[in-house]
Tab-separated table of C-alpha atoms in Angstrom:
chain	number	residue	atom	x	y	z
Q	643	MET	CA	0.000	0.000	0.000
Q	644	THR	CA	1.314	3.450	-0.898
Q	645	THR	CA	1.916	5.896	1.923
Q	646	GLU	CA	1.918	9.033	-0.228
Q	647	ARG	CA	-1.166	10.197	-2.069
Q	648	GLU	CA	-0.928	9.744	-5.816
Q	649	THR	CA	-1.132	12.724	-8.156
Q	650	ILE	CA	-3.806	13.012	-10.833
Q	651	LEU	CA	-3.654	15.698	-13.525
Q	652	ILE	CA	-7.146	16.687	-14.724
Q	653	VAL	CA	-7.399	18.517	-18.058
Q	654	ASP	CA	-10.724	19.904	-19.330
Q	655	ASP	CA	-11.543	23.228	-20.968
Q	656	THR	CA	-14.904	23.363	-19.169
Q	657	PRO	CA	-14.561	24.586	-15.554
Q	658	GLU	CA	-17.804	22.862	-14.553
Q	659	ASN	CA	-16.372	19.478	-15.575
Q	660	LEU	CA	-13.207	20.203	-13.610
Q	661	ASP	CA	-15.289	21.012	-10.542
Q	662	ILE	CA	-17.216	17.729	-10.880
Q	663	LEU	CA	-14.073	15.611	-11.224
Q	664	VAL	CA	-12.350	17.403	-8.361
Q	665	GLY	CA	-15.405	16.773	-6.200
Q	666	ILE	CA	-15.325	13.072	-7.054
Q	667	LEU	CA	-11.591	12.565	-6.435
Q	668	LYS	CA	-10.483	15.205	-3.941
Q	669	ASN	CA	-10.599	12.952	-0.873
Q	670	GLY	CA	-8.285	10.243	-2.160
Q	671	TYR	CA	-5.675	11.916	-4.331
Q	672	ARG	CA	-3.490	14.976	-4.851
Q	673	LEU	CA	-5.056	16.842	-7.775
Q	674	LYS	CA	-3.678	19.253	-10.362
Q	675	VAL	CA	-6.102	20.890	-12.788
Q	676	THR	CA	-5.814	22.909	-15.967
Q	677	THR	CA	-8.048	23.954	-18.835
Q	678	ASP	CA	-5.718	23.670	-21.847
Q	679	GLY	CA	-3.323	21.214	-23.447
Q	680	GLN	CA	-0.181	23.352	-23.391
Q	681	SER	CA	-0.307	24.023	-19.665
Q	682	ALA	CA	-1.084	20.324	-19.116
Q	683	LEU	CA	2.150	19.395	-20.901
Q	684	GLU	CA	4.072	21.931	-18.824
Q	685	LEU	CA	2.653	20.618	-15.554
Q	686	ALA	CA	3.337	16.994	-16.512
Q	687	THR	CA	6.882	17.777	-17.624
Q	688	ALA	CA	7.672	19.636	-14.409
Q	689	ALA	CA	6.462	16.749	-12.246
Q	690	ALA	CA	5.043	13.631	-13.867
Q	691	PRO	CA	1.623	12.734	-12.438
Q	692	ASP	CA	0.579	9.183	-11.653
Q	693	LEU	CA	-2.438	9.417	-13.959
Q	694	VAL	CA	-4.048	11.910	-16.371
Q	695	LEU	CA	-7.762	12.493	-16.910
Q	696	LEU	CA	-7.828	14.165	-20.319
Q	697	ASP	CA	-10.682	15.793	-22.218
Q	698	ILE	CA	-10.658	15.123	-25.971
Q	699	MET	CA	-12.414	18.141	-27.466
Q	700	MET	CA	-10.381	21.212	-26.497
Q	701	PRO	CA	-9.442	24.304	-28.532
Q	702	GLU	CA	-5.937	24.824	-29.968
Q	703	MET	CA	-4.639	21.403	-28.888
Q	704	ASP	CA	-7.067	18.500	-28.539
Q	705	GLY	CA	-6.667	15.627	-26.106
Q	706	PHE	CA	-5.298	13.217	-28.706
Q	707	GLU	CA	-2.386	15.556	-29.463
Q	708	VAL	CA	-1.727	16.120	-25.758
Q	709	CYS	CA	-1.629	12.349	-25.257
Q	710	ARG	CA	0.721	11.893	-28.233
Q	711	ARG	CA	3.167	14.422	-26.807
Q	712	LEU	CA	2.979	12.917	-23.326
Q	713	LYS	CA	3.724	9.455	-24.727
Q	714	ALA	CA	6.688	10.851	-26.721
Q	715	LYS	CA	8.378	12.306	-23.639
Q	716	ARG	CA	10.713	10.146	-21.613
Q	717	GLY	CA	9.393	11.219	-18.228
Q	718	THR	CA	5.693	10.929	-19.044
Q	719	GLY	CA	5.566	8.166	-21.654
Q	720	ASP	CA	4.370	5.560	-19.190
Q	721	VAL	CA	1.808	7.730	-17.387
Q	722	PRO	CA	-1.676	6.227	-17.951
Q	723	VAL	CA	-4.139	8.512	-19.721
Q	724	ILE	CA	-7.897	8.127	-19.263
Q	725	PHE	CA	-9.821	10.071	-21.887
Q	726	VAL	CA	-13.024	11.820	-20.780
Q	727	SER	CA	-15.520	12.851	-23.413
Q	728	ALA	CA	-19.158	13.292	-24.311
Q	729	LEU	CA	-18.501	11.190	-27.437
Q	730	ASP	CA	-19.993	7.729	-26.909
Q	731	ARG	CA	-19.617	5.958	-30.262
Q	732	VAL	CA	-17.593	2.767	-30.294
Q	733	GLU	CA	-15.426	4.277	-33.069
Q	734	ASP	CA	-14.478	7.160	-30.761
Q	735	LYS	CA	-13.540	4.766	-27.981
Q	736	ILE	CA	-11.418	2.587	-30.249
Q	737	LEU	CA	-9.665	5.681	-31.635
Q	738	ALA	CA	-8.896	6.807	-28.082
Q	739	PHE	CA	-7.257	3.463	-27.308
Q	740	THR	CA	-5.207	3.595	-30.511
Q	741	LYS	CA	-4.012	7.087	-29.568
Q	742	GLY	CA	-2.522	5.772	-26.335
Q	743	GLY	CA	-5.342	5.951	-23.812
Q	744	VAL	CA	-5.815	3.154	-21.295
Q	745	ASP	CA	-9.498	3.849	-20.700
Q	746	TYR	CA	-12.435	6.003	-21.733
Q	747	VAL	CA	-15.014	7.616	-19.439
Q	748	THR	CA	-18.079	9.258	-20.940
Q	749	LYS	CA	-19.891	12.371	-19.757
Q	750	PRO	CA	-22.014	12.960	-17.760
Q	751	PHE	CA	-19.760	11.492	-15.102
Q	752	GLN	CA	-20.888	8.730	-12.754
Q	753	PRO	CA	-18.851	9.137	-9.541
Q	754	GLU	CA	-18.628	5.383	-8.799
Q	755	VAL	CA	-17.432	4.643	-12.335
Q	756	VAL	CA	-14.832	7.427	-12.293
Q	757	ARG	CA	-13.430	6.311	-8.930
Q	758	ALA	CA	-13.365	2.639	-9.967
Q	759	ARG	CA	-11.603	3.331	-13.261
Q	760	VAL	CA	-9.069	5.665	-11.664
Q	761	GLU	CA	-8.234	3.256	-8.845
Q	762	THR	CA	-7.960	0.283	-11.218
Q	763	HIS	CA	-5.424	2.024	-13.436
Q	764	LEU	CA	-3.478	3.397	-10.490
Q	765	ARG	CA	-3.349	-0.146	-9.110
Q	766	VAL	CA	-2.035	-1.357	-12.471
Q	767	ARG	CA	0.581	1.415	-12.427
Q	768	ARG	CA	1.688	0.416	-8.924
Q	769	LEU	CA	2.079	-3.156	-10.120
Q	770	GLN	CA	4.038	-1.992	-13.156
Q	771	LYS	CA	6.353	0.101	-11.006
Q	772	GLU	CA	6.845	-2.818	-8.671
Q	773	GLN	CA	7.543	-5.090	-11.617
Q	774	GLU	CA	10.096	-2.627	-13.009
Q	775	ARG	CA	11.785	-2.467	-9.611
Q	776	TYR	CA	11.958	-6.249	-9.466
Q	777	SER	CA	13.344	-6.341	-13.005
Q	778	ARG	CA	16.178	-4.000	-12.074
Q	779	GLU	CA	16.999	-5.982	-8.950
Q	780	LEU	CA	16.907	-9.343	-10.721
Q	781	GLU	CA	18.734	-8.340	-13.885
Q	782	SER	CA	22.017	-9.866	-12.750
Q	783	ARG	CA	20.517	-13.042	-11.265
Q	784	ALA	CA	20.038	-16.426	-12.827
Q	785	GLU	CA	17.205	-16.979	-15.315
Q	786	ALA	CA	15.363	-19.220	-12.850
Q	787	GLN	CA	14.682	-16.233	-10.616
Q	788	VAL	CA	12.906	-14.304	-13.381
Q	789	LYS	CA	9.657	-16.151	-12.547
Q	790	GLU	CA	9.259	-13.769	-9.638
Q	791	ILE	CA	8.372	-11.097	-12.183
Q	792	ALA	CA	5.583	-13.161	-13.664
Q	793	ALA	CA	3.363	-12.610	-10.625
Q	794	GLY	CA	3.351	-8.903	-11.394
Q	795	GLN	CA	2.539	-9.540	-15.059
Q	796	PHE	CA	-0.340	-11.856	-14.210
Q	797	ALA	CA	-1.703	-9.418	-11.653
Q	798	THR	CA	-1.510	-6.544	-14.149
Q	799	ILE	CA	-3.352	-8.461	-16.871
Q	800	PHE	CA	-5.925	-9.698	-14.356
Q	801	ALA	CA	-6.552	-6.119	-13.232
Q	802	LEU	CA	-7.174	-5.107	-16.855
Q	803	SER	CA	-9.487	-8.091	-17.332
Q	804	LYS	CA	-11.439	-7.122	-14.203
Q	805	LEU	CA	-11.745	-3.620	-15.625
Q	806	ALA	CA	-13.446	-4.973	-18.739
Q	807	GLU	CA	-15.674	-7.200	-16.587
Q	808	SER	CA	-16.575	-4.413	-14.129
Q	809	ARG	CA	-18.960	-2.773	-16.615
Q	810	ASP	CA	-21.359	-5.703	-16.134
Q	811	ASP	CA	-22.645	-5.683	-12.565
Q	812	ASP	CA	-23.913	-9.277	-12.835
Q	813	THR	CA	-20.602	-11.033	-13.446
Q	814	GLY	CA	-19.226	-10.968	-9.882
Q	815	LYS	CA	-16.413	-13.497	-9.455
Q	816	HIS	CA	-16.772	-14.767	-13.020
Q	817	LEU	CA	-13.082	-14.451	-13.894
Q	818	GLU	CA	-11.926	-16.169	-10.711
Q	819	ARG	CA	-14.354	-19.050	-11.247
Q	820	VAL	CA	-13.366	-19.493	-14.892
Q	821	GLN	CA	-9.734	-19.599	-13.797
Q	822	ALA	CA	-10.507	-22.342	-11.310
Q	823	PHE	CA	-12.633	-24.353	-13.775
Q	824	CYS	CA	-9.917	-24.182	-16.445
Q	825	SER	CA	-7.260	-25.276	-13.980
Q	826	LEU	CA	-9.403	-28.251	-12.944
Q	827	LEU	CA	-10.088	-29.307	-16.524
Q	828	ALA	CA	-6.518	-28.887	-17.751
Q	829	THR	CA	-5.059	-30.771	-14.809
Q	830	ALA	CA	-7.451	-33.679	-15.324
Q	831	LEU	CA	-6.964	-33.710	-19.095
Q	832	ARG	CA	-3.195	-33.921	-18.662
Q	833	ASP	CA	-3.692	-37.459	-17.365
Q	834	ASP	CA	-5.852	-38.339	-20.379
Q	835	SER	CA	-3.873	-40.207	-23.034
Q	836	GLY	CA	-5.542	-38.086	-25.710
Q	837	PHE	CA	-4.134	-34.839	-24.320
Q	838	SER	CA	-0.943	-35.841	-22.505
Q	839	ASP	CA	1.202	-34.666	-25.423
Q	840	GLN	CA	-0.454	-31.215	-25.424
Q	841	ILE	CA	-0.818	-30.407	-21.729
Q	842	ASP	CA	2.059	-30.020	-19.298
Q	843	ASP	CA	2.646	-27.953	-16.147
Q	844	GLU	CA	3.384	-24.844	-18.216
Q	845	PHE	CA	0.119	-25.222	-20.159
Q	846	ILE	CA	-1.836	-25.504	-16.905
Q	847	GLU	CA	-0.161	-22.432	-15.423
Q	848	ASN	CA	-0.648	-20.446	-18.618
Q	849	ILE	CA	-4.336	-21.268	-18.997
Q	850	GLN	CA	-4.997	-20.383	-15.375
Q	851	HIS	CA	-3.520	-16.932	-15.912
Q	852	ALA	CA	-4.620	-16.398	-19.537
Q	853	SER	CA	-8.265	-17.501	-19.184
Q	854	PRO	CA	-9.378	-14.136	-17.662
Q	855	LEU	CA	-8.439	-12.531	-20.981
Q	856	HIS	CA	-11.261	-14.254	-22.865
Q	857	ASP	CA	-13.623	-11.259	-22.813
Q	858	ILE	CA	-11.119	-8.405	-22.535
Q	859	GLY	CA	-12.360	-7.105	-25.900
Q	860	LYS	CA	-15.728	-6.219	-24.346
Q	861	VAL	CA	-14.186	-2.933	-23.258
Q	862	ALA	CA	-14.828	-1.797	-26.863
Q	863	ILE	CA	-18.529	-2.780	-26.848
Q	864	PRO	CA	-20.992	0.098	-26.205
Q	865	ASP	CA	-22.885	0.000	-22.913
Q	866	ARG	CA	-26.221	0.085	-24.733
Q	867	ILE	CA	-25.393	-3.344	-26.151
Q	868	LEU	CA	-23.248	-4.874	-23.402
Q	869	LEU	CA	-25.716	-3.992	-20.647
Q	870	LYS	CA	-28.950	-4.382	-22.592
Q	871	PRO	CA	-31.472	-6.207	-20.350
Q	872	SER	CA	-33.353	-7.810	-23.236
Q	873	LYS	CA	-32.433	-9.975	-26.208
Q	874	LEU	CA	-30.011	-8.382	-28.661
Q	875	THR	CA	-31.145	-7.660	-32.185
Q	876	SER	CA	-29.245	-9.383	-34.992
Q	877	ASP	CA	-27.312	-6.162	-35.685
Q	878	GLU	CA	-26.484	-5.717	-32.000
Q	879	PHE	CA	-25.318	-9.309	-31.766
Q	880	GLU	CA	-22.976	-8.732	-34.703
Q	881	VAL	CA	-21.438	-5.826	-32.766
Q	882	MET	CA	-21.200	-7.964	-29.616
Q	883	LYS	CA	-19.386	-10.668	-31.566
Q	884	THR	CA	-16.612	-8.217	-32.431
Q	885	HIS	CA	-15.321	-8.372	-28.856
Q	886	SER	CA	-13.292	-11.436	-29.793
Q	887	THR	CA	-11.437	-9.590	-32.542
Q	888	HIS	CA	-11.040	-6.443	-30.430
Q	889	GLY	CA	-9.496	-8.544	-27.675
Q	890	THR	CA	-7.243	-10.341	-30.141
Q	891	ARG	CA	-5.890	-7.098	-31.586
Q	892	THR	CA	-5.245	-5.720	-28.114
Q	893	LEU	CA	-3.256	-8.775	-27.052
Q	894	GLU	CA	-1.409	-8.939	-30.362
Q	895	ALA	CA	-0.191	-5.412	-29.659
Q	896	VAL	CA	1.089	-6.639	-26.282
Q	897	ALA	CA	2.743	-9.618	-27.970
Q	898	SER	CA	4.552	-7.337	-30.402
Q	899	GLN	CA	6.205	-5.628	-27.448
Q	900	TYR	CA	6.849	-8.865	-25.528
Q	901	PRO	CA	7.473	-11.569	-28.150
Q	902	ASN	CA	7.890	-15.253	-27.340
Q	903	ASN	CA	5.619	-14.975	-24.311
Q	904	ALA	CA	3.640	-18.224	-24.057
Q	905	PHE	CA	1.166	-16.715	-21.596
Q	906	VAL	CA	0.252	-13.831	-23.926
Q	907	ASP	CA	0.185	-16.159	-26.954
Q	908	MET	CA	-2.328	-18.396	-25.188
Q	909	GLY	CA	-4.355	-15.316	-24.244
Q	910	ILE	CA	-4.593	-14.445	-27.947
Q	911	GLU	CA	-5.836	-17.960	-28.753
Q	912	ILE	CA	-8.453	-17.786	-26.027
Q	913	ALA	CA	-9.695	-14.250	-26.747
Q	914	HIS	CA	-10.028	-15.044	-30.453
Q	915	SER	CA	-11.493	-18.554	-30.390
Q	916	HIS	CA	-13.454	-19.156	-27.176
Q	917	HIS	CA	-16.741	-18.619	-29.062
Q	918	GLU	CA	-15.885	-21.139	-31.766
Q	919	ARG	CA	-17.964	-24.331	-31.666
Q	920	TRP	CA	-16.919	-27.935	-32.135
Q	921	ASP	CA	-19.503	-28.253	-34.948
Q	922	GLY	CA	-18.147	-25.216	-36.807
Q	923	ARG	CA	-21.098	-22.890	-36.172
Q	924	GLY	CA	-19.248	-20.494	-33.886
Q	925	TYR	CA	-17.384	-17.229	-34.493
Q	926	PRO	CA	-15.318	-15.373	-35.578
Q	927	GLN	CA	-13.849	-17.900	-38.065
Q	928	GLY	CA	-16.263	-20.819	-37.964
Q	929	LEU	CA	-13.496	-23.229	-36.934
Q	930	ASN	CA	-14.499	-26.763	-36.073
Q	931	GLY	CA	-13.119	-29.711	-34.140
Q	932	GLU	CA	-9.431	-29.773	-33.338
Q	933	ALA	CA	-8.821	-26.745	-35.557
Q	934	ILE	CA	-9.972	-24.779	-32.497
Q	935	PRO	CA	-7.029	-24.280	-30.089
Q	936	LEU	CA	-7.249	-26.592	-27.080
Q	937	SER	CA	-6.987	-23.678	-24.672
Q	938	ALA	CA	-10.070	-22.068	-26.249
Q	939	ARG	CA	-12.027	-25.343	-26.137
Q	940	ILE	CA	-11.339	-25.626	-22.401
Q	941	VAL	CA	-12.291	-21.993	-21.724
Q	942	CYS	CA	-15.447	-22.443	-23.822
Q	943	LEU	CA	-16.785	-25.133	-21.486
Q	944	ALA	CA	-15.731	-23.261	-18.339
Q	945	ASP	CA	-17.328	-20.029	-19.577
Q	946	ILE	CA	-20.570	-21.746	-20.620
Q	947	TYR	CA	-20.934	-23.511	-17.265
Q	948	ASP	CA	-20.346	-20.270	-15.376
Q	949	ALA	CA	-22.773	-18.341	-17.584
Q	950	LEU	CA	-25.459	-20.964	-17.031
Q	951	ARG	CA	-25.011	-20.915	-13.242
Q	952	SER	CA	-24.945	-17.090	-13.077
Q	953	ARG	CA	-27.819	-14.677	-12.887
Q	954	ARG	CA	-27.911	-12.193	-15.740
Q	955	CYS	CA	-30.134	-9.212	-16.436
Q	956	TYR	CA	-31.878	-11.364	-19.071
Q	957	LYS	CA	-32.049	-14.711	-17.160
Q	958	GLU	CA	-32.134	-16.286	-13.733
Q	959	ALA	CA	-29.328	-18.507	-12.456
Q	960	PHE	CA	-29.617	-22.179	-13.370
Q	961	SER	CA	-29.030	-25.012	-10.945
Q	962	HIS	CA	-26.014	-27.268	-11.347
Q	963	ALA	CA	-28.293	-30.055	-12.582
Q	964	LYS	CA	-29.827	-27.883	-15.302
Q	965	ALA	CA	-26.401	-26.545	-16.336
Q	966	ARG	CA	-25.095	-30.119	-16.448
Q	967	GLY	CA	-27.966	-31.138	-18.731
Q	968	ILE	CA	-27.366	-28.258	-21.137
Q	969	ILE	CA	-23.655	-29.046	-21.292
Q	970	GLU	CA	-24.496	-32.655	-22.129
Q	971	GLU	CA	-26.861	-31.427	-24.863
Q	972	GLN	CA	-23.997	-29.386	-26.309
Q	973	ASN	CA	-21.603	-32.356	-26.255
Q	974	GLY	CA	-20.237	-32.575	-29.800
Q	975	GLN	CA	-22.089	-29.403	-30.836
Q	976	ALA	CA	-20.673	-26.341	-29.072
Q	977	LEU	CA	-18.372	-28.417	-26.866
Q	978	ASP	CA	-15.469	-30.787	-27.463
Q	979	PRO	CA	-16.832	-34.346	-26.930
Q	980	HIS	CA	-13.439	-35.348	-25.507
Q	981	ILE	CA	-13.622	-32.667	-22.784
Q	982	VAL	CA	-17.264	-33.007	-21.684
Q	983	PRO	CA	-16.672	-36.433	-20.022
Q	984	THR	CA	-13.876	-34.857	-17.989
Q	985	PHE	CA	-16.326	-32.189	-16.832
Q	986	HIS	CA	-18.677	-34.929	-15.668
Q	987	ARG	CA	-15.866	-36.543	-13.653
Q	988	LEU	CA	-15.166	-33.161	-12.056
Q	989	GLU	CA	-18.737	-32.128	-11.307
Q	990	GLY	CA	-18.178	-32.227	-7.563
Q	991	ASP	CA	-15.158	-29.939	-7.906
Q	992	PHE	CA	-17.089	-27.536	-10.145
Q	993	ARG	CA	-19.868	-27.336	-7.565
Q	994	SER	CA	-17.316	-26.715	-4.806
Q	995	VAL	CA	-15.798	-23.820	-6.762
Q	996	TRP	CA	-19.265	-22.347	-7.264
Q	997	ASP	CA	-20.167	-22.731	-3.599
Q	998	ARG	CA	-16.910	-21.044	-2.599
Q	999	MET	CA	-17.374	-18.152	-5.053
Q	1000	PRO	CA	-21.102	-17.924	-5.815
Q	1001	GLY	CA	-22.366	-15.619	-8.531
């Protein structure tokens, strides 16, 4: 836990918006405020903040240009930028991420959302700083000790995954349960002669840490679709389906910076293919059978079971018995017929995980 209050730089050309954000955040952080991009750059250069809340539409220098200049400077390049804007189109949000933002908060501001987003990204930054400190300390040590860094990486990615999940109030401990289900399945499948050549200890560790990435692309899906309490229209469902490709592109960008990372590579497989179906009627590619990566086939079953057991705005929670029956119905259709029997052997463990972390 930090002992010194973290500094947030708030940039908005509308004084009323500054007053609102200051009111939301004044009790937890040290705040600096300004109404234009040039003075924001000067303040950040003089003393780098821990996080920037940055309006997009400003005269003379818009938020995108301010962000570009911050990212180009050595002292501020790693400072997380959360864009704030009245623009709510998915295209605007995607553009903000491509310009270097880590998040996007729409106006009018919801105090709980602003505080949650700010704290999540500050927590990620603390983890990154801690990871960097560990990296410097361990640079001269043997390669075996480098695994100490991995805990920070996993925690950082998990925090980002929780951020994507946090927009849906119904999901609760979904990511933690999916992690546990995947670990159970992979461990049991390792002892199956049909999978022993594909699953080892590294695979099990990677799927436990990579499985929370399956829906990270939902951060790009508009609230009106993601949180809709009724059935999606066909057009809305097509937009929802794009979360797999959004997530894939995000993780591919990470992989380009950290190549040869098995954990990130598995995350890409999972994010892209966990909605594929064994019978070929899934998305985004319509893969079938063993053409679907094994990691995605495992996450598919874990995610379906958890979704069935969970309450959603459009459905009540199903009992274990009903979920079990639906999974059996999907054996050889949505689900790998070689994995479903393993689920049946592990039903008691699945129920224990649910009882320990109910939805």
